[in-house]
Short mmCIF file of C-alpha atoms in Angstrom, two decimals:
data_model
loop_
_atom_site.label_atom_id
_atom_site.label_comp_id
_atom_site.label_asym_id
_atom_site.label_seq_id
_atom_site.Cartn_x
_atom_site.Cartn_y
_atom_site.Cartn_z
CA ASP A 1 21.64 2.86 26.23
CA LEU A 2 20.63 0.90 23.11
CA ARG A 3 18.89 3.93 21.62
CA ARG A 4 21.98 6.06 22.28
CA LYS A 5 24.23 3.51 20.55
CA MET A 6 21.91 3.36 17.53
CA GLY A 7 21.81 7.17 17.35
CA SER A 8 25.60 7.38 17.53
CA ALA A 9 25.93 4.78 14.75
CA ALA A 10 23.45 6.70 12.58
CA CYS A 11 25.35 9.96 13.12
CA ALA A 12 28.68 8.25 12.33
CA ILE A 13 27.26 6.94 9.04
CA ALA A 14 26.00 10.42 8.05
CA GLU A 15 29.31 12.04 9.02
CA ALA A 16 31.35 9.44 7.09
CA ALA A 17 29.26 10.13 4.00
CA LYS A 18 29.46 13.91 4.61
CA TYR A 19 25.68 13.87 4.31
CA ILE A 20 23.74 17.05 4.97
CA GLY A 21 19.95 17.00 4.89
CA ALA A 22 16.99 15.00 6.07
CA GLY A 23 17.30 11.26 5.97
CA THR A 24 16.87 8.06 7.88
CA VAL A 25 19.15 5.29 8.99
CA GLU A 26 17.26 2.05 9.59
CA PHE A 27 18.41 -0.81 11.79
CA MET A 28 17.11 -4.30 12.51
CA LEU A 29 17.15 -5.40 16.13
CA GLN A 30 17.69 -8.98 17.25
CA ASP A 31 18.73 -10.26 20.68
CA ASP A 32 19.63 -6.74 21.84
CA GLU A 33 22.03 -6.31 18.89
CA PHE A 34 21.30 -3.94 16.03
CA TYR A 35 22.30 -4.28 12.39
CA LEU A 36 22.27 -1.71 9.60
CA LEU A 37 19.34 -2.24 7.25
CA GLU A 38 19.45 0.80 4.97
CA VAL A 39 20.01 4.53 4.68
CA ASN A 40 17.46 6.74 2.92
CA THR A 41 18.40 10.24 1.80
CA ARG A 42 14.83 11.47 2.15
CA LEU A 43 12.03 11.68 4.62
CA GLN A 44 10.10 8.50 5.26
CA VAL A 45 6.32 8.24 5.04
CA GLU A 46 6.39 7.86 8.83
CA HIS A 47 8.10 11.23 9.46
CA PRO A 48 5.03 12.62 11.31
CA VAL A 49 5.76 10.13 14.13
CA THR A 50 9.15 11.73 14.67
CA GLU A 51 7.69 15.22 14.32
CA MET A 52 5.11 14.56 17.03
CA VAL A 53 7.58 12.96 19.46
CA VAL A 54 10.41 15.44 18.93
CA GLY A 55 8.42 18.58 18.13
CA VAL A 56 10.25 19.48 14.92
CA ASP A 57 8.75 20.12 11.47
CA LEU A 58 11.06 17.87 9.43
CA VAL A 59 9.79 19.09 6.05
CA LYS A 60 10.57 22.68 7.03
CA ALA A 61 13.97 21.63 8.37
CA GLN A 62 14.71 19.84 5.09
CA ILE A 63 13.85 22.93 3.05
CA LEU A 64 15.88 25.25 5.29
CA THR A 65 18.86 22.90 5.05
CA ALA A 66 18.62 22.86 1.25
CA GLU A 67 18.58 26.67 1.29
CA GLY A 68 21.73 26.69 3.42
CA LYS A 69 19.91 28.35 6.31
CA PRO A 70 20.46 27.29 9.91
CA VAL A 71 17.78 24.98 11.21
CA PHE A 72 18.80 24.77 14.85
CA PRO A 73 21.31 26.54 17.07
CA GLU A 74 24.65 24.78 17.58
CA GLN A 75 24.43 21.73 19.85
CA PHE A 76 20.64 21.88 19.74
CA ILE A 77 19.28 18.62 21.14
CA ARG A 78 15.64 17.59 21.15
CA VAL A 79 14.65 14.95 23.67
CA PRO A 80 11.89 12.60 22.49
CA ARG A 81 8.71 13.04 24.52
CA GLY A 82 5.83 10.61 24.72
CA HIS A 83 4.88 8.05 22.09
CA ALA A 84 3.43 8.35 18.58
CA ILE A 85 1.98 5.69 16.29
CA GLU A 86 1.00 5.98 12.64
CA CYS A 87 -1.45 3.91 10.60
CA ARG A 88 -1.75 4.11 6.84
CA ILE A 89 -5.36 4.03 5.71
CA TYR A 90 -5.74 2.24 2.38
CA ALA A 91 -8.73 1.82 0.08
CA GLU A 92 -8.38 -1.94 0.31
CA ASP A 93 -10.44 -4.83 1.59
CA GLY A 94 -7.94 -5.83 4.30
CA LYS A 95 -6.40 -8.51 2.08
CA GLY A 96 -4.54 -6.07 -0.13
CA ILE A 97 -7.18 -5.97 -2.86
CA PRO A 98 -7.77 -2.33 -3.93
CA SER A 99 -11.28 -0.94 -3.48
CA VAL A 100 -12.15 1.66 -6.11
CA GLY A 101 -14.98 4.13 -6.43
CA ARG A 102 -16.20 7.58 -5.45
CA LEU A 103 -15.55 8.56 -1.86
CA GLY A 104 -18.58 9.57 0.16
CA THR A 105 -18.43 11.11 3.59
CA MET A 106 -15.11 10.84 5.42
CA ILE A 107 -14.90 11.64 9.13
CA TRP A 108 -11.60 11.87 11.01
CA PRO A 109 -12.35 12.49 14.72
CA GLU A 110 -10.60 15.62 15.97
CA GLY A 111 -8.96 15.92 19.36
CA PRO A 112 -5.63 16.55 21.07
CA GLY A 113 -2.65 14.47 19.96
CA ARG A 114 -4.20 13.50 16.62
CA ARG A 115 -2.98 14.28 13.14
CA TYR A 116 -4.41 13.31 9.77
CA ASP A 117 -2.40 13.57 6.56
CA VAL A 118 -5.11 12.80 4.01
CA GLY A 119 -4.76 12.99 0.24
CA PHE A 120 -8.43 12.58 -0.67
CA GLU A 121 -11.70 14.28 0.16
CA SER A 122 -15.36 13.44 -0.23
CA GLY A 123 -16.30 13.20 -3.91
CA ASP A 124 -12.84 12.15 -5.10
CA ILE A 125 -12.57 8.95 -7.11
CA VAL A 126 -10.18 6.22 -6.01
CA THR A 127 -8.91 4.52 -9.18
CA PRO A 128 -6.94 1.29 -9.66
CA PHE A 129 -4.10 3.19 -11.37
CA TYR A 130 -2.35 4.70 -8.34
CA ASP A 131 -1.36 3.84 -4.79
CA SER A 132 -4.53 3.16 -2.80
CA MET A 133 -3.38 5.02 0.32
CA LEU A 134 -6.07 7.49 1.35
CA GLY A 135 -4.01 9.01 4.13
CA LYS A 136 -2.29 8.56 7.44
CA VAL A 137 -3.62 8.69 10.99
CA ILE A 138 -1.03 9.64 13.59
CA VAL A 139 -1.66 9.82 17.32
CA TRP A 140 0.51 11.00 20.21
CA ASP A 141 0.20 10.48 23.95
CA GLU A 142 2.44 10.29 27.02
CA SER A 143 2.99 6.52 26.81
CA ARG A 144 2.72 3.68 24.30
CA SER A 145 -0.32 2.20 26.05
CA ARG A 146 -2.15 5.54 26.05
CA ALA A 147 -1.22 6.12 22.40
CA LEU A 148 -2.58 2.67 21.51
CA ASP A 149 -5.82 3.39 23.39
CA LYS A 150 -6.16 6.70 21.56
CA LEU A 151 -5.41 5.10 18.19
CA CYS A 152 -8.06 2.45 18.81
CA GLN A 153 -10.62 5.17 19.65
CA VAL A 154 -9.66 7.14 16.53
CA LEU A 155 -9.96 4.11 14.25
CA ASN A 156 -13.31 3.15 15.84
CA ARG A 157 -14.66 6.65 15.15
CA SER A 158 -13.17 7.15 11.67
CA VAL A 159 -15.68 6.86 8.84
CA VAL A 160 -15.00 6.35 5.13
CA PHE A 161 -17.97 5.76 2.85
CA GLY A 162 -17.74 4.68 -0.79
CA VAL A 163 -14.83 2.25 -0.61
CA LYS A 164 -13.65 -0.51 1.69
CA THR A 165 -10.66 0.31 3.88
CA ASN A 166 -8.08 -1.57 5.90
CA ILE A 167 -9.33 0.04 9.13
CA PRO A 168 -10.83 -3.24 10.47
CA LEU A 169 -7.47 -4.99 9.93
CA LEU A 170 -5.56 -2.13 11.58
CA LYS A 171 -7.81 -2.40 14.65
CA LYS A 172 -7.06 -6.14 14.92
CA ILE A 173 -3.32 -5.51 14.56
CA ILE A 174 -3.05 -2.79 17.22
CA GLN A 175 -5.07 -4.87 19.70
CA HIS A 176 -3.03 -8.05 19.19
CA PRO A 177 -1.05 -8.95 22.36
CA GLU A 178 2.28 -9.12 20.50
CA PHE A 179 1.75 -5.63 19.09
CA VAL A 180 0.54 -4.26 22.42
CA ASN A 181 3.60 -5.53 24.32
CA GLY A 182 6.02 -4.74 21.47
CA SER A 183 7.28 -8.30 21.03
CA MET A 184 6.25 -8.65 17.37
CA THR A 185 8.86 -9.59 14.80
CA THR A 186 9.15 -9.32 11.02
CA ARG A 187 7.07 -12.53 10.91
CA PHE A 188 4.16 -10.94 12.80
CA MET A 189 1.77 -10.65 9.85
CA ASP A 190 2.53 -14.11 8.45
CA GLN A 191 2.10 -15.72 11.86
CA ASN A 192 -1.04 -13.89 12.93
CA PHE A 193 -2.81 -12.53 9.87
CA ALA A 194 -1.76 -14.77 6.98
CA GLU A 195 -5.37 -14.99 5.79
#
């Protein structure tokens, strides 16, 4: 019921603005009430999560919309299926300090329900002059708990030589009880990983 209300509010905002195209409407949730945070007239970095759960290529849909071509038949409704989680892999030491250098071997374990959007390859040089994000790891499974188990396996088997990454920190975060049960708040990092 809450998800339906949030979806209706998001659609009402887009309709009031006469907005056509890909975008996101973000809400904050507190005590079972939701509040508008922001509207972005673009795809978010996390769009693969939606793509995996809904089964729609959002980049393609955005391009088709811009070309004035129909994306979906009238009244086309996609029902979310399963659960997806995304982690951003950074060339950092886990404390936000960039790690620079030439990338050696990188291994991203293949398997069903896994997606890797990576912007670097072995031999590339990570410099201090740009964003240190190496790529994104996205997993999908039938439930949140299974997706978390899969993500943990993927992070345990991912290998990046040449620079430090935030993978050890990501593993701690996704195994923390508050993250596992979904009770974390916007204070989660400060309360649990301030160091």
